[in-house]
mmCIF file of C-alpha atoms in Angstrom:
data_model
loop_
_atom_site.group_PDB
_atom_site.id
_atom_site.type_symbol
_atom_site.label_atom_id
_atom_site.label_comp_id
_atom_site.label_asym_id
_atom_site.label_seq_id
_atom_site.Cartn_x
_atom_site.Cartn_y
_atom_site.Cartn_z
ATOM 1 C CA UNK A 99 -20.474 6.426 0.867
ATOM 2 C CA UNK A 100 -16.906 5.523 1.811
ATOM 3 C CA UNK A 101 -14.086 7.558 0.357
ATOM 4 C CA UNK A 102 -10.356 7.498 1.007
ATOM 5 C CA UNK A 103 -8.326 10.562 0.164
ATOM 6 C CA UNK A 104 -4.565 10.005 -0.088
ATOM 7 C CA UNK A 105 -2.185 12.947 -0.255
ATOM 8 C CA UNK A 106 1.312 14.042 0.598
ATOM 9 C CA UNK A 107 3.288 12.596 -2.284
ATOM 10 C CA UNK A 108 5.736 14.574 -4.341
ATOM 11 C CA UNK A 109 9.213 14.762 -5.778
ATOM 12 C CA UNK A 110 11.989 14.273 -3.272
ATOM 13 C CA UNK A 111 15.705 13.572 -3.422
ATOM 14 C CA UNK A 112 17.104 10.276 -2.281
ATOM 15 C CA UNK A 113 17.591 10.278 1.462
ATOM 16 C CA UNK A 114 14.645 12.574 2.038
ATOM 17 C CA UNK A 115 11.347 11.916 3.789
ATOM 18 C CA UNK A 116 7.664 12.238 3.099
ATOM 19 C CA UNK A 117 4.568 11.972 5.228
ATOM 20 C CA UNK A 118 1.613 10.574 3.339
ATOM 21 C CA UNK A 119 -1.913 11.148 4.607
ATOM 22 C CA UNK A 120 -5.093 9.152 4.237
ATOM 23 C CA UNK A 121 -8.370 10.765 5.224
ATOM 24 C CA UNK A 122 -11.159 8.196 5.207
ATOM 25 C CA UNK A 123 -14.776 9.306 5.254
ATOM 26 C CA UNK A 124 -17.848 7.182 5.689
ATOM 27 C CA UNK A 125 -16.011 4.597 7.798
ATOM 28 C CA UNK A 126 -16.609 3.886 11.446
ATOM 29 C CA UNK A 127 -13.411 5.573 12.459
ATOM 30 C CA UNK A 128 -13.257 4.061 15.922
ATOM 31 C CA UNK A 129 -12.885 0.595 14.472
ATOM 32 C CA UNK A 130 -11.073 1.027 11.179
ATOM 33 C CA UNK A 131 -8.361 -0.952 9.479
ATOM 34 C CA UNK A 132 -6.296 1.029 6.975
ATOM 35 C CA UNK A 133 -3.646 -0.407 4.715
ATOM 36 C CA UNK A 134 -1.061 1.287 2.528
ATOM 37 C CA UNK A 135 0.042 -0.173 -0.779
ATOM 38 C CA UNK A 136 2.278 1.019 -3.553
ATOM 39 C CA UNK A 137 2.584 0.242 -7.220
ATOM 40 C CA UNK A 138 5.544 1.099 -9.388
ATOM 41 C CA UNK A 139 5.313 1.155 -13.186
ATOM 42 C CA UNK A 140 5.314 -2.350 -14.585
ATOM 43 C CA UNK A 141 5.182 -3.952 -11.146
ATOM 44 C CA UNK A 142 2.482 -5.521 -9.032
ATOM 45 C CA UNK A 143 0.838 -3.660 -6.211
ATOM 46 C CA UNK A 144 2.574 -4.469 -2.923
ATOM 47 C CA UNK A 145 1.584 -4.016 0.681
ATOM 48 C CA UNK A 146 3.552 -1.420 2.627
ATOM 49 C CA UNK A 147 1.850 -1.014 6.000
ATOM 50 C CA UNK A 148 -1.380 -1.556 7.935
ATOM 51 C CA UNK A 149 -2.875 -0.334 11.190
ATOM 52 C CA UNK A 150 -5.678 -1.631 13.420
ATOM 53 C CA UNK A 151 -7.570 1.093 15.242
ATOM 54 C CA UNK A 152 -8.989 -1.159 17.952
ATOM 55 C CA UNK A 153 -5.630 -2.166 19.424
ATOM 56 C CA UNK A 154 -3.204 0.157 17.674
ATOM 57 C CA UNK A 155 -1.195 -2.697 16.215
ATOM 58 C CA UNK A 156 0.864 -1.932 13.153
ATOM 59 C CA UNK A 157 2.358 -3.968 10.352
ATOM 60 C CA UNK A 158 5.147 -3.147 7.908
ATOM 61 C CA UNK A 159 6.679 -4.689 4.827
ATOM 62 C CA UNK A 160 9.916 -6.387 5.836
ATOM 63 C CA UNK A 161 11.809 -4.621 3.064
ATOM 64 C CA UNK A 162 10.858 -1.194 4.405
ATOM 65 C CA UNK A 163 10.046 -1.606 8.093
ATOM 66 C CA UNK A 164 13.086 0.311 9.324
ATOM 67 C CA UNK A 165 12.017 3.361 7.331
ATOM 68 C CA UNK A 166 8.275 3.423 7.979
ATOM 69 C CA UNK A 167 5.971 4.681 10.700
ATOM 70 C CA UNK A 168 2.191 4.439 10.423
ATOM 71 C CA UNK A 169 0.127 6.488 12.848
ATOM 72 C CA UNK A 170 -3.259 8.078 13.361
ATOM 73 C CA UNK A 171 -4.606 11.444 14.415
ATOM 74 C CA UNK A 172 -7.973 10.663 15.887
ATOM 75 C CA UNK A 173 -9.039 14.281 16.112
ATOM 76 C CA UNK A 174 -8.403 14.738 12.406
ATOM 77 C CA UNK A 175 -9.538 11.217 11.536
ATOM 78 C CA UNK A 176 -6.437 10.816 9.424
ATOM 79 C CA UNK A 177 -3.900 8.030 9.012
ATOM 80 C CA UNK A 178 -0.292 8.966 8.274
ATOM 81 C CA UNK A 179 2.559 7.021 6.725
ATOM 82 C CA UNK A 180 5.983 8.475 7.371
ATOM 83 C CA UNK A 181 8.584 7.225 4.908
ATOM 84 C CA UNK A 182 12.223 8.058 5.661
ATOM 85 C CA UNK A 183 15.498 7.574 3.827
ATOM 86 C CA UNK A 184 13.696 7.443 0.520
ATOM 87 C CA UNK A 185 15.346 5.598 -2.338
ATOM 88 C CA UNK A 186 14.750 5.820 -6.095
ATOM 89 C CA UNK A 187 13.187 2.362 -5.952
ATOM 90 C CA UNK A 188 10.494 3.768 -3.658
ATOM 91 C CA UNK A 189 9.121 5.659 -6.645
ATOM 92 C CA UNK A 190 5.507 4.530 -7.040
ATOM 93 C CA UNK A 191 1.903 5.512 -6.589
ATOM 94 C CA UNK A 192 0.972 5.011 -2.950
ATOM 95 C CA UNK A 193 -2.594 4.008 -2.110
ATOM 96 C CA UNK A 194 -4.514 3.720 1.116
ATOM 97 C CA UNK A 195 -7.269 1.163 1.357
ATOM 98 C CA UNK A 196 -9.833 -0.318 3.734
ATOM 99 C CA UNK A 197 -11.645 -3.655 3.854
ATOM 100 C CA UNK A 198 -15.400 -3.933 3.423
ATOM 101 C CA UNK A 199 -15.813 -5.437 6.875
ATOM 102 C CA UNK A 200 -13.571 -5.351 9.905
ATOM 103 C CA UNK A 201 -10.702 -7.754 9.250
ATOM 104 C CA UNK A 202 -7.571 -7.194 11.255
ATOM 105 C CA UNK A 203 -4.286 -6.424 9.562
ATOM 106 C CA UNK A 204 -2.733 -9.742 10.470
ATOM 107 C CA UNK A 205 -5.214 -11.497 8.202
ATOM 108 C CA UNK A 206 -5.059 -9.219 5.211
ATOM 109 C CA UNK A 207 -1.718 -7.441 5.279
ATOM 110 C CA UNK A 208 -0.361 -7.154 1.775
ATOM 111 C CA UNK A 209 -3.311 -8.926 0.157
ATOM 112 C CA UNK A 210 -4.844 -6.272 -2.057
ATOM 113 C CA UNK A 211 -7.848 -8.442 -2.932
ATOM 114 C CA UNK A 212 -8.963 -8.288 0.706
ATOM 115 C CA UNK A 213 -9.397 -4.537 0.521
ATOM 116 C CA UNK A 214 -12.603 -3.098 -0.886
ATOM 117 C CA UNK A 215 -12.249 0.668 -0.649
ATOM 118 C CA UNK A 216 -9.340 2.405 -2.348
ATOM 119 C CA UNK A 217 -8.154 5.965 -2.524
ATOM 120 C CA UNK A 218 -7.007 7.538 -5.759
ATOM 121 C CA UNK A 219 -3.331 7.268 -4.850
ATOM 122 C CA UNK A 220 -0.587 9.802 -4.426
ATOM 123 C CA UNK A 221 2.561 9.840 -6.561
ATOM 124 C CA UNK A 222 5.941 9.568 -4.860
ATOM 125 C CA UNK A 223 8.972 10.203 -7.042
ATOM 126 C CA UNK A 224 12.477 9.878 -5.634
ATOM 127 C CA UNK A 225 15.366 11.295 -7.619
ATOM 128 C CA UNK A 226 18.890 10.009 -7.292
#
């Protein structure tokens, strides 16, 4: 049974940083693809970042790429998303997700329908 546990959200002032965590279980961790999405109230879910375990390649939303770093801790089997210089418009629920089969990020980045497993999300609220 695959589960994705997202955590690390919270209330932060504009200009601050957060490190979000995604702890997948039930996946073949040596060959995973993990994507991050976010959804603000009244808006569509949008892709934020993605990482391929097999080659370490990373992908970022153009609108945020200068403020994001996605990484992995293999010992802890956890994927992290560092978000810096937070803005009020970054306020959203952030989700991590994984596809049903191995499909590299370049083929499914930002396409939520290509992801099968979803975590419960973690709330990020940025105050001005």
